[in-house]
Amino acid sequence: MTVSGAGKGSGCCVRVSLSRTSAARRLSWAEARFPAAGRAAAMASAGGTYRLRCSVAGHELDVRGLSHGLFPPGGFVSVSRDRTARLWAPDCPNRGFTEMHTMSGHSNFVSCVCIIPSSDNYPHGLIATGGNDHNICIFTLDNTAPLYVLKGHKNTVCSLSSGKFGTLLSGSWDTTAKVWLNDKCMMTLQGHTAAVWAVKILPEQGLMLTGSADKTIKLWKAGRCERTFTGHEDCVRGLAILSDTEFLSCANDASIRRWQISGECLQIYYGHTNYIYSISVFPRCKDFVTTGEDRSLRIWKRGECAQIIRLPAQSVWSCCVLDNGDIVAGTSDGIIRVFTESLERTASAEEIQAFENELSQATIDPKTSDLGDINADDLPGREHLKEPGTREGQTRLIKDNGKVEAYQWSVSERRWIKIGEVVGSSGATQQSSGRVLFEGKEYDYVFTIDVNENGPSYKLPYNISDDPWLTAYNFLQKNDLNAMFLDQVAKFIIDNTKGQTLGNTDTGFSDPFTGSGRYVPGSSSGSNAVPAPDPFTGAGRYVPGSASNVLAPLSGVVDPFTGRGAYQATDANTENIYFPKKEAVTFDQANPTQILGKLKELNGSTPEEQKLTEDDLILLEKLLFVTCNTSAETPTAQQLQTLWKAINWPEDIVFPALDILRLSIRHPSVNENFCSEKDSIRFSSHLLKFLSRNGKQANQLLALRTLCNCFVSQAGQRLMMSQRDTIMLHAIELKLGSNKNIHIALATLTLNYAVWLHKVNNIEGKAQCLSVISTVIEVVQDLEAIFRLLVALGTLISDDTNAVQLAKSLGVDSQIKKYASVSEPAKVSKCCRFVLNLL
């Protein structure tokens, strides 16, 4: 095999020989073609074919975990981001499933489930679920509330497995696995350097497996690591037991591996084109099924991919195989779909047609699928579907009425099945940029791959912002070329694009939040406020923390959340100015006159024992002046005592006092006074009271903003880090509200934690912060909040491969992809693309 390259500024031809061994050997056409294709097609036609049995609706959000049940026979359990677990029983006359009951007990999304075998006390077994609230809930089959809750993990519980005698093994984002018996933790397995994403208990007593985002699998015996399995190139996402001595693993590197427990990798299976999330083995044999981010469920028989089932949802999170061989799949659209070989259990023709219609209406993004780059002008029409396919799952694209449609070949049915419409596939035009045009898009390089002298040539497009390994992998998969050449193709790309980097902009710093310089505590300020009605009390003109209360505005448009110049979109080719963020983001806008006016107004309705005197009001006015203006004065102890008295006002009227606190805490001496070790617990506990989910929104907002502003000085930083778990636990509850200012404050708090965690490189804290981002970004819609979460995410994963793997493990990349196409504000899409480049 030879490779020639032509690209930006490149007029020469580069050739390289790819060989199996150190001795040069040309790859023959027969070897280069994907060897499994013909055998898989033959198997699919000879063996049974899976068809839809039923679609099961009930969950409101992604179905993240599945497990076949002990009782009722033929049933299964599902868990979801909607915080519930559900038990499903087969409804034989209708070939479907009926929900027996819904189990609730987690305060955040549920990520995994397993069945604990039957015992004398629980003849039908128990159901164990793990969640983002760090807990494991144990349920009986006849109660919707937990029998008991296991606590001990410090982050999301993302995997569970059960063994003999009621043993339970759990894996967590806190990098540990724990062994439980009944309601007690018997031991903690420590050794991984990133999230433990998969766990399994082997049949031999005392042997356990853990798979991690650190790309390794570990074998444990009696709590001690006996062996580490290496080979996967990305996060290990799933494990499945084949026998006493063999097991399977799947990973974000889109591969499946079969291992002996002695350490040898027996076989590598390729077929998926994106992350593989789950793997499950068929009963009484070594065949298995996998699901992943490429919208597919794949059935593997005798070591080959025998059937591909496409689903109308991007993420196929989970799968399990029932005792009768039926396959259950859980997806990001909240629907559970069951597939069967049995003709008796196959759905009606109408139901199958409805499923195919749903599938055909799905949209496919070629950037995240296995379709490659597409030029719609070069595609054939519908007549192309008259030619039969050559293998199971073969994809064919056509252009029909101006739309690009994707079809998949079914060997058993001898027909093309529409699997969706391709978006973003219109052709582009050549521009005078010195780049190479390929399939309607411009690239920095387009290499030509020749498979011996008489074979066909393949084009490999590459941009300097792409990952060379992923590009090489996708190229080999797209063209059914042997995956053994992955290293050589990737290294060829690296060797022939050295020194190429993304274009730079001017060196002057621009804060992406404000378009101007960072906030400096004690900087000069003025007052320029616009009256506005008070949305929290229905009276007065003072709005706590509102966009109209501006301190120190710059010329031009004012940013409503920072009080500084509005963000100006930069050129598309600029360098990354968004992250890693180096300094905390603070809330500085204010109109002292309006704040004091509202404080005096509400002082009249304050209980007598809490009422401020005229002298008290003067003290607060001086405090506000000192902390909001450049001044050599230091706030006095008397002023701070008066502020403490004011922030202990009744909940209904305390908000102007909280606004003064929010501004004052930026001053070093105020920060030291309230956040020092002596008073820090009293201070933080008082603020956390205002974060109650049922509290006043004004208080929630200003308490969050005060916490954000605590980060400006060392005492506040120490307090925020020491109380991180408690503060984040309270703050994240506010994500479910509808107030966009609260969402922005919550996102900013997360960002400020990310800034500090990046400085100290605390991987446990980063895991917690990433988990918060993943949870909050699911429900927040305001684009300024989204932007700050993206900057937080980018800051956490910058220069930290472990954090990158943690983010990948949580599937954050699939959560944020939609923001890469946001047009306004442009900073959202630009920042998102920089984050995706790291992931």
Coordinates of C-alpha atoms in Angstrom, one line a residue, residues 196-675:
V196 CA -14.6 3.3 36.9
W197 CA -17.1 3.0 34.1
A198 CA -17.7 -0.7 34.0
V199 CA -17.6 -3.5 36.6
K200 CA -18.3 -7.3 36.6
I201 CA -18.0 -10.1 39.1
L202 CA -16.5 -13.2 37.6
P203 CA -18.0 -16.7 38.3
E204 CA -14.9 -17.7 40.3
Q205 CA -15.4 -16.6 43.9
G206 CA -13.5 -13.4 44.7
L207 CA -12.5 -12.4 41.2
M208 CA -13.7 -9.0 39.9
L209 CA -13.1 -6.8 36.9
T210 CA -13.2 -3.0 36.6
G211 CA -13.0 -1.0 33.4
S212 CA -12.0 2.6 33.5
A213 CA -11.7 5.9 31.7
D214 CA -8.0 5.6 32.2
K215 CA -8.2 3.0 29.2
T216 CA -7.3 0.0 31.4
I217 CA -9.1 -3.0 32.8
K218 CA -8.1 -4.4 36.2
L219 CA -8.6 -7.9 37.6
W220 CA -9.0 -8.0 41.4
K221 CA -8.8 -10.9 43.8
A222 CA -9.7 -10.4 47.4
G223 CA -9.3 -6.7 47.1
R224 CA -5.9 -6.8 45.5
C225 CA -5.1 -5.9 41.8
E226 CA -3.8 -9.1 40.2
R227 CA -3.5 -7.9 36.6
T228 CA -4.0 -4.8 34.4
F229 CA -5.2 -5.2 30.9
T230 CA -4.0 -2.6 28.4
G231 CA -4.9 -2.2 24.7
H232 CA -7.9 0.0 24.4
E233 CA -7.1 3.5 23.2
D234 CA -10.0 5.3 24.9
C235 CA -12.3 5.0 27.9
V236 CA -13.5 1.4 28.6
R237 CA -17.3 1.6 28.8
G238 CA -18.6 -1.9 29.2
L239 CA -17.7 -5.4 30.3
A240 CA -19.4 -8.8 29.7
I241 CA -18.5 -12.3 31.0
L242 CA -18.1 -15.1 28.5
S243 CA -16.9 -17.9 30.8
D244 CA -14.8 -18.5 33.9
T245 CA -11.7 -17.6 31.9
E246 CA -12.8 -15.1 29.1
F247 CA -14.5 -11.8 29.0
L248 CA -15.4 -9.0 26.6
S249 CA -14.8 -5.2 26.8
C250 CA -16.0 -2.3 24.7
A251 CA -14.7 1.3 24.6
N252 CA -14.9 4.8 23.2
D253 CA -12.3 3.7 20.7
A254 CA -15.1 2.0 18.8
S255 CA -13.6 -1.5 19.3
I256 CA -14.6 -4.6 21.2
R257 CA -11.9 -6.9 22.7
R258 CA -12.0 -10.5 23.8
W259 CA -9.7 -11.3 26.7
Q260 CA -8.4 -14.3 28.7
I261 CA -8.2 -13.5 32.4
S262 CA -4.5 -14.5 32.1
G263 CA -4.0 -11.2 30.3
E264 CA -4.0 -12.1 26.6
C265 CA -6.2 -10.3 24.1
L266 CA -7.6 -13.0 21.9
Q267 CA -9.5 -11.0 19.3
I268 CA -10.4 -7.4 18.4
Y269 CA -13.8 -6.7 16.7
Y270 CA -14.4 -3.6 14.6
G271 CA -17.6 -2.4 13.1
H272 CA -19.0 0.6 15.2
T273 CA -18.0 4.0 14.0
N274 CA -18.3 5.9 17.3
Y275 CA -18.3 5.2 21.0
I276 CA -19.6 1.8 22.1
Y277 CA -21.6 2.2 25.3
S278 CA -22.8 -1.2 26.3
I279 CA -22.2 -4.9 25.6
S280 CA -24.3 -7.9 26.6
V281 CA -23.9 -11.7 26.0
F282 CA -26.5 -14.1 24.7
P283 CA -27.4 -16.9 27.1
R284 CA -25.6 -20.2 26.7
C285 CA -23.2 -19.1 24.0
K286 CA -20.5 -16.6 23.2
D287 CA -22.5 -14.4 20.8
F288 CA -23.1 -10.9 22.0
V289 CA -24.7 -7.5 21.2
T290 CA -23.4 -4.0 21.4
T291 CA -24.8 -0.4 21.2
G292 CA -23.2 2.9 20.7
E293 CA -23.2 6.5 19.6
D294 CA -23.5 5.7 15.9
R295 CA -27.3 5.1 16.2
S296 CA -26.8 1.3 15.9
L297 CA -27.4 -1.9 17.7
R298 CA -25.0 -4.6 16.4
I299 CA -25.5 -8.4 16.7
W300 CA -22.3 -10.4 16.7
K301 CA -22.3 -14.2 16.0
R302 CA -19.3 -16.5 15.8
G303 CA -17.0 -13.5 16.0
E304 CA -18.6 -11.5 13.1
C305 CA -21.1 -8.7 12.9
A306 CA -24.2 -10.6 11.6
Q307 CA -26.8 -7.8 11.8
I308 CA -26.9 -4.0 12.2
I309 CA -30.1 -2.5 13.5
R310 CA -30.3 1.3 13.1
L311 CA -32.4 3.3 15.6
P312 CA -34.1 6.7 15.4
A313 CA -31.9 8.2 18.2
Q314 CA -28.3 9.3 18.2
S315 CA -27.2 7.6 21.4
V316 CA -28.1 4.0 22.1
W317 CA -27.0 4.0 25.7
S318 CA -27.8 0.5 26.9
C319 CA -28.8 -3.1 26.0
C320 CA -29.5 -6.4 27.6
V321 CA -30.4 -9.8 26.3
L322 CA -33.4 -11.6 27.8
D323 CA -33.5 -15.3 28.6
N324 CA -35.4 -16.0 25.4
G325 CA -32.7 -14.3 23.3
D326 CA -34.7 -11.1 22.7
I327 CA -32.7 -7.9 22.8
V328 CA -33.7 -4.8 24.7
A329 CA -32.2 -1.4 23.8
G330 CA -32.4 1.9 25.6
T331 CA -31.9 5.2 23.8
S332 CA -31.5 9.0 24.2
D333 CA -35.1 9.5 23.0
G334 CA -36.4 7.8 26.2
I335 CA -37.9 4.9 24.2
I336 CA -37.1 1.2 24.9
R337 CA -37.2 -1.0 21.9
V338 CA -37.2 -4.8 21.9
F339 CA -36.1 -7.0 19.0
T340 CA -36.7 -10.7 18.5
E341 CA -35.8 -13.6 16.2
S342 CA -39.2 -15.3 17.0
L343 CA -41.9 -15.0 14.4
E344 CA -44.5 -15.4 17.1
R345 CA -43.2 -12.4 19.0
T346 CA -42.5 -10.2 16.0
A347 CA -44.4 -6.9 15.8
S348 CA -47.3 -6.6 13.4
A349 CA -46.7 -5.3 9.9
E350 CA -48.2 -2.0 10.9
E351 CA -45.9 -1.6 13.9
I352 CA -42.8 -2.4 11.9
Q353 CA -43.9 0.0 9.2
A354 CA -44.4 2.7 11.9
F355 CA -40.9 2.0 13.2
E356 CA -39.4 2.2 9.7
N357 CA -41.2 5.5 9.1
E358 CA -39.8 6.9 12.4
L359 CA -36.3 5.7 11.3
S360 CA -36.6 7.2 7.9
Q361 CA -37.6 10.6 9.3
A362 CA -34.5 10.8 11.5
T363 CA -31.8 13.3 10.6
I364 CA -28.2 12.1 10.2
D365 CA -25.2 14.5 10.8
P366 CA -22.4 13.2 8.6
K367 CA -19.9 14.6 11.0
T368 CA -21.0 12.2 13.7
S369 CA -22.0 9.2 11.6
D370 CA -20.2 6.7 9.4
L371 CA -21.3 8.4 6.2
G372 CA -18.2 10.5 5.6
D373 CA -18.2 13.8 3.7
I374 CA -20.9 14.2 1.1
N375 CA -21.2 16.3 -2.0
A376 CA -24.9 16.2 -2.9
D377 CA -24.3 17.1 -6.5
D378 CA -22.3 13.9 -7.1
L379 CA -24.9 11.5 -5.6
P380 CA -27.0 9.2 -7.8
G381 CA -30.8 9.2 -7.8
R382 CA -33.3 6.6 -6.6
E383 CA -32.4 4.2 -9.4
H384 CA -29.3 3.5 -7.4
L385 CA -31.5 1.4 -5.0
K386 CA -32.4 -1.1 -7.8
E387 CA -29.0 -2.6 -7.4
P388 CA -28.8 -5.1 -4.5
G389 CA -26.3 -4.6 -1.7
T390 CA -23.4 -6.9 -1.1
R391 CA -23.3 -7.2 2.7
E392 CA -25.4 -6.7 5.8
G393 CA -25.6 -3.1 6.9
Q394 CA -24.1 -1.7 3.8
T395 CA -25.0 2.0 3.5
R396 CA -26.0 3.7 0.3
L397 CA -26.7 7.4 -0.3
I398 CA -29.0 8.9 -2.9
K399 CA -30.3 12.3 -3.9
D400 CA -34.1 12.5 -4.2
N401 CA -35.9 15.8 -4.7
G402 CA -33.0 17.8 -3.5
K403 CA -32.6 15.8 -0.3
V404 CA -29.8 13.3 0.6
E405 CA -31.3 10.1 2.0
A406 CA -29.4 7.2 3.6
Y407 CA -30.4 3.5 3.1
Q408 CA -29.1 0.4 4.7
W409 CA -29.1 -3.1 3.0
S410 CA -30.9 -5.9 4.8
V411 CA -29.5 -9.3 3.6
S412 CA -32.4 -11.3 5.1
E413 CA -35.1 -9.1 3.6
R414 CA -33.2 -8.4 0.3
R415 CA -34.1 -4.7 0.3
W416 CA -32.8 -1.3 1.1
I417 CA -34.3 0.3 4.3
K418 CA -34.2 4.0 4.7
I419 CA -32.4 5.0 7.9
G420 CA -32.7 8.8 7.7
E421 CA -32.1 12.0 5.9
V422 CA -28.6 13.5 5.9
V423 CA -28.3 17.1 7.1
G424 CA -25.6 19.5 6.2
S425 CA -24.7 17.7 2.9
S426 CA -24.9 20.5 0.4
G427 CA -21.8 21.0 -1.7
A428 CA -19.4 23.9 -1.2
T429 CA -17.4 25.9 -3.7
Q430 CA -13.7 26.4 -4.2
Q431 CA -12.4 29.6 -2.7
S432 CA -9.1 31.2 -3.2
S433 CA -7.7 30.1 0.1
G434 CA -5.0 27.7 -1.0
R435 CA -7.0 24.8 0.5
V436 CA -8.0 21.6 -1.3
L437 CA -11.6 21.0 -2.3
F438 CA -12.9 17.5 -1.8
E439 CA -16.5 16.3 -2.0
G440 CA -17.8 19.8 -1.7
K441 CA -15.7 20.9 1.3
E442 CA -12.3 22.5 1.7
Y443 CA -9.4 20.8 3.5
D444 CA -5.9 21.6 4.4
Y445 CA -4.7 18.3 3.0
V446 CA -6.2 15.5 0.8
F447 CA -4.0 12.4 0.8
T448 CA -4.4 9.7 -1.8
I449 CA -4.3 6.0 -0.7
D450 CA -3.4 3.5 -3.4
V451 CA -4.0 -0.2 -2.7
N452 CA -1.3 -1.8 -5.0
E453 CA -0.7 -0.6 -8.5
N454 CA -3.9 -2.2 -10.0
G455 CA -6.3 -1.4 -7.2
P456 CA -8.5 1.6 -6.7
S457 CA -7.4 4.9 -5.0
Y458 CA -9.0 6.4 -1.9
K459 CA -9.0 10.0 -0.8
L460 CA -8.2 10.8 2.8
P461 CA -9.2 14.5 3.6
Y462 CA -7.6 16.1 6.7
N463 CA -7.8 19.4 8.5
I464 CA -5.1 20.5 10.9
S465 CA -7.7 20.9 13.6
D466 CA -8.7 17.2 13.3
D467 CA -7.4 14.3 15.4
P468 CA -5.1 12.2 13.1
W469 CA -6.0 8.9 14.9
L470 CA -9.7 9.4 14.6
T471 CA -9.3 10.5 11.0
A472 CA -7.3 7.4 10.2
Y473 CA -9.7 5.2 11.9
N474 CA -12.7 6.6 10.2
F475 CA -10.9 6.4 6.8
L476 CA -10.2 2.7 7.3
Q477 CA -13.7 2.0 8.4
K478 CA -15.4 4.0 5.7
N479 CA -13.5 2.1 2.9
D480 CA -13.6 -1.4 4.6
L481 CA -9.8 -1.4 4.8
N482 CA -7.9 -3.6 7.3
A483 CA -7.8 -1.9 10.7
M484 CA -4.2 -3.2 11.2
F485 CA -3.0 -0.1 9.3
L486 CA -4.4 2.4 11.8
D487 CA -1.0 3.2 13.4
Q488 CA 0.7 3.6 10.0
V489 CA -1.9 5.8 8.5
A490 CA -2.2 8.0 11.6
K491 CA 1.6 8.4 11.9
F492 CA 1.8 9.2 8.2
I493 CA -0.7 12.1 8.7
I494 CA 1.3 13.3 11.8
D495 CA 4.7 13.2 10.0
N496 CA 3.4 15.0 6.9
T497 CA 1.5 17.8 8.7
K498 CA 4.1 18.7 11.4
G499 CA 4.3 22.4 12.3
Q500 CA 0.8 23.2 11.1
T501 CA -1.3 25.0 13.7
L502 CA -4.5 26.9 13.7
G503 CA -4.2 30.6 12.6
N504 CA -3.4 33.2 15.2
T505 CA -5.0 36.5 15.9
D506 CA -3.6 39.6 17.5
T507 CA -1.9 39.1 20.8
G508 CA -4.0 41.5 22.8
F509 CA -6.2 39.8 25.4
S510 CA -9.9 40.0 25.2
D511 CA -12.2 38.6 27.9
P512 CA -14.8 36.5 26.1
F513 CA -17.4 37.3 28.8
T514 CA -17.1 41.0 28.4
G515 CA -15.0 41.8 25.3
S516 CA -12.8 43.9 27.6
G517 CA -10.3 43.5 30.5
R518 CA -11.0 41.4 33.6
Y519 CA -12.6 42.8 36.7
V520 CA -10.0 44.1 39.2
P521 CA -11.3 44.5 42.8
G522 CA -11.4 48.1 43.9
S523 CA -11.3 49.6 40.4
S524 CA -12.8 53.0 39.8
S525 CA -16.5 53.2 39.1
G526 CA -19.3 55.5 38.6
S527 CA -23.0 55.2 38.5
N528 CA -25.3 55.0 35.5
A529 CA -28.6 53.3 36.3
V530 CA -31.8 53.0 34.4
P531 CA -34.9 52.8 36.6
A532 CA -36.7 49.4 36.4
P533 CA -39.6 47.8 38.2
D534 CA -38.8 45.4 40.9
P535 CA -39.8 41.9 39.6
F536 CA -39.5 40.3 43.1
T537 CA -41.7 42.7 45.1
G538 CA -43.9 44.3 42.5
A539 CA -42.9 47.7 43.7
G540 CA -40.1 50.2 43.7
R541 CA -37.4 50.6 41.0
Y542 CA -34.7 48.5 42.5
V543 CA -34.0 45.1 40.9
P544 CA -31.5 43.0 42.8
G545 CA -28.7 42.0 40.4
S546 CA -30.7 43.2 37.3
A547 CA -29.2 44.3 34.1
S548 CA -30.2 47.8 34.6
N549 CA -28.2 48.2 37.9
V550 CA -24.9 49.0 36.4
L551 CA -21.7 50.0 38.1
A552 CA -18.8 51.2 35.9
P553 CA -20.2 50.7 32.5
L554 CA -17.9 51.1 29.5
S555 CA -18.8 53.0 26.4
G556 CA -21.2 51.3 23.9
V557 CA -23.5 48.4 24.6
V558 CA -23.4 47.1 28.2
D559 CA -23.2 43.4 28.9
P560 CA -26.3 42.7 31.1
F561 CA -24.5 40.2 33.3
T562 CA -21.1 41.8 33.8
G563 CA -21.8 45.5 33.5
R564 CA -19.0 45.8 30.9
G565 CA -18.8 46.2 27.2
A566 CA -20.8 43.7 25.2
Y567 CA -19.0 40.7 23.8
Q568 CA -17.9 41.2 20.2
A569 CA -17.6 38.2 18.0
T570 CA -14.1 37.5 16.7
D571 CA -13.0 36.1 13.4
A572 CA -13.7 32.4 12.8
N573 CA -10.0 31.6 12.5
T574 CA -8.9 33.2 15.8
E575 CA -7.1 31.2 18.5
N576 CA -8.9 29.9 21.5
I577 CA -9.4 32.9 23.8
Y578 CA -12.1 31.2 25.9
F579 CA -10.3 28.7 28.1
P580 CA -8.6 27.8 30.2
K581 CA -10.0 30.7 32.1
K582 CA -7.4 32.0 34.5
E583 CA -9.5 34.2 36.9
A584 CA -12.8 34.0 38.6
V585 CA -15.8 35.7 36.9
T586 CA -17.6 38.1 39.3
F587 CA -20.9 39.9 39.4
D588 CA -20.0 43.6 39.7
Q589 CA -22.9 45.6 38.3
A590 CA -24.8 47.7 40.8
N591 CA -26.5 51.0 41.5
P592 CA -25.7 51.8 45.2
T593 CA -28.3 54.6 45.3
Q594 CA -31.1 52.2 44.4
I595 CA -29.9 49.4 46.7
L596 CA -29.8 51.8 49.7
G597 CA -33.1 53.2 48.7
K598 CA -34.8 49.8 48.7
L599 CA -33.0 48.9 52.0
K600 CA -34.4 52.0 53.7
E601 CA -37.8 51.3 52.3
L602 CA -37.9 47.8 53.6
N603 CA -36.4 48.7 56.9
G604 CA -39.7 50.2 57.8
S605 CA -41.4 46.8 57.7
T606 CA -38.6 45.0 59.6
P607 CA -39.4 43.5 63.0
E608 CA -38.5 46.0 65.7
E609 CA -35.6 43.9 67.1
Q610 CA -34.0 43.7 63.7
K611 CA -34.6 47.2 62.5
L612 CA -31.6 49.3 61.5
T613 CA -31.0 52.6 63.1
E614 CA -30.1 55.8 61.1
D615 CA -26.5 55.2 62.2
D616 CA -26.6 51.6 60.9
L617 CA -27.9 52.8 57.5
I618 CA -25.0 55.4 57.3
L619 CA -22.5 52.6 58.2
L620 CA -23.9 50.4 55.3
E621 CA -23.8 53.4 52.9
K622 CA -20.1 54.0 53.8
L623 CA -19.4 50.2 53.4
L624 CA -21.0 50.2 50.0
F625 CA -18.9 53.3 49.0
V626 CA -15.6 51.8 50.2
T627 CA -16.1 48.4 48.5
C628 CA -17.5 49.7 45.2
N629 CA -14.9 52.5 44.6
T630 CA -11.2 52.9 44.6
S631 CA -10.4 53.9 48.1
A632 CA -7.6 53.5 50.6
E633 CA -10.2 53.0 53.4
T634 CA -10.7 49.6 55.0
P635 CA -14.2 48.6 56.1
T636 CA -14.6 48.8 59.8
A637 CA -15.6 46.0 62.2
Q638 CA -18.7 48.1 63.0
Q639 CA -19.7 48.2 59.4
L640 CA -19.3 44.5 59.0
Q641 CA -21.3 43.7 62.1
T642 CA -24.1 45.9 60.8
L643 CA -24.0 44.0 57.5
W644 CA -24.3 40.7 59.3
K645 CA -27.3 42.1 61.2
A646 CA -28.9 43.1 57.9
I647 CA -28.4 39.8 56.1
N648 CA -30.2 38.1 58.9
W649 CA -33.4 40.0 58.1
P650 CA -36.6 37.9 57.3
E651 CA -36.5 36.0 54.0
D652 CA -39.1 38.3 52.3
I653 CA -37.1 41.5 52.6
V654 CA -33.4 40.4 53.0
F655 CA -32.5 40.8 49.3
P656 CA -31.1 44.3 49.3
A657 CA -28.8 43.4 52.2
L658 CA -27.7 40.3 50.3
D659 CA -26.9 42.6 47.3
I660 CA -24.6 44.7 49.6
L661 CA -23.0 41.5 50.8
R662 CA -22.5 40.4 47.1
L663 CA -20.7 43.6 46.3
S664 CA -18.7 43.9 49.6
I665 CA -17.4 40.3 49.6
R666 CA -15.1 41.4 46.7
H667 CA -13.1 43.6 49.1
P668 CA -10.1 41.7 50.5
S669 CA -10.8 42.6 54.2
V670 CA -14.5 41.8 53.9
N671 CA -13.6 38.5 52.2
E672 CA -11.2 37.7 55.0
N673 CA -13.6 38.6 57.7
F674 CA -16.5 36.5 56.5
C675 CA -14.6 33.6 55.0

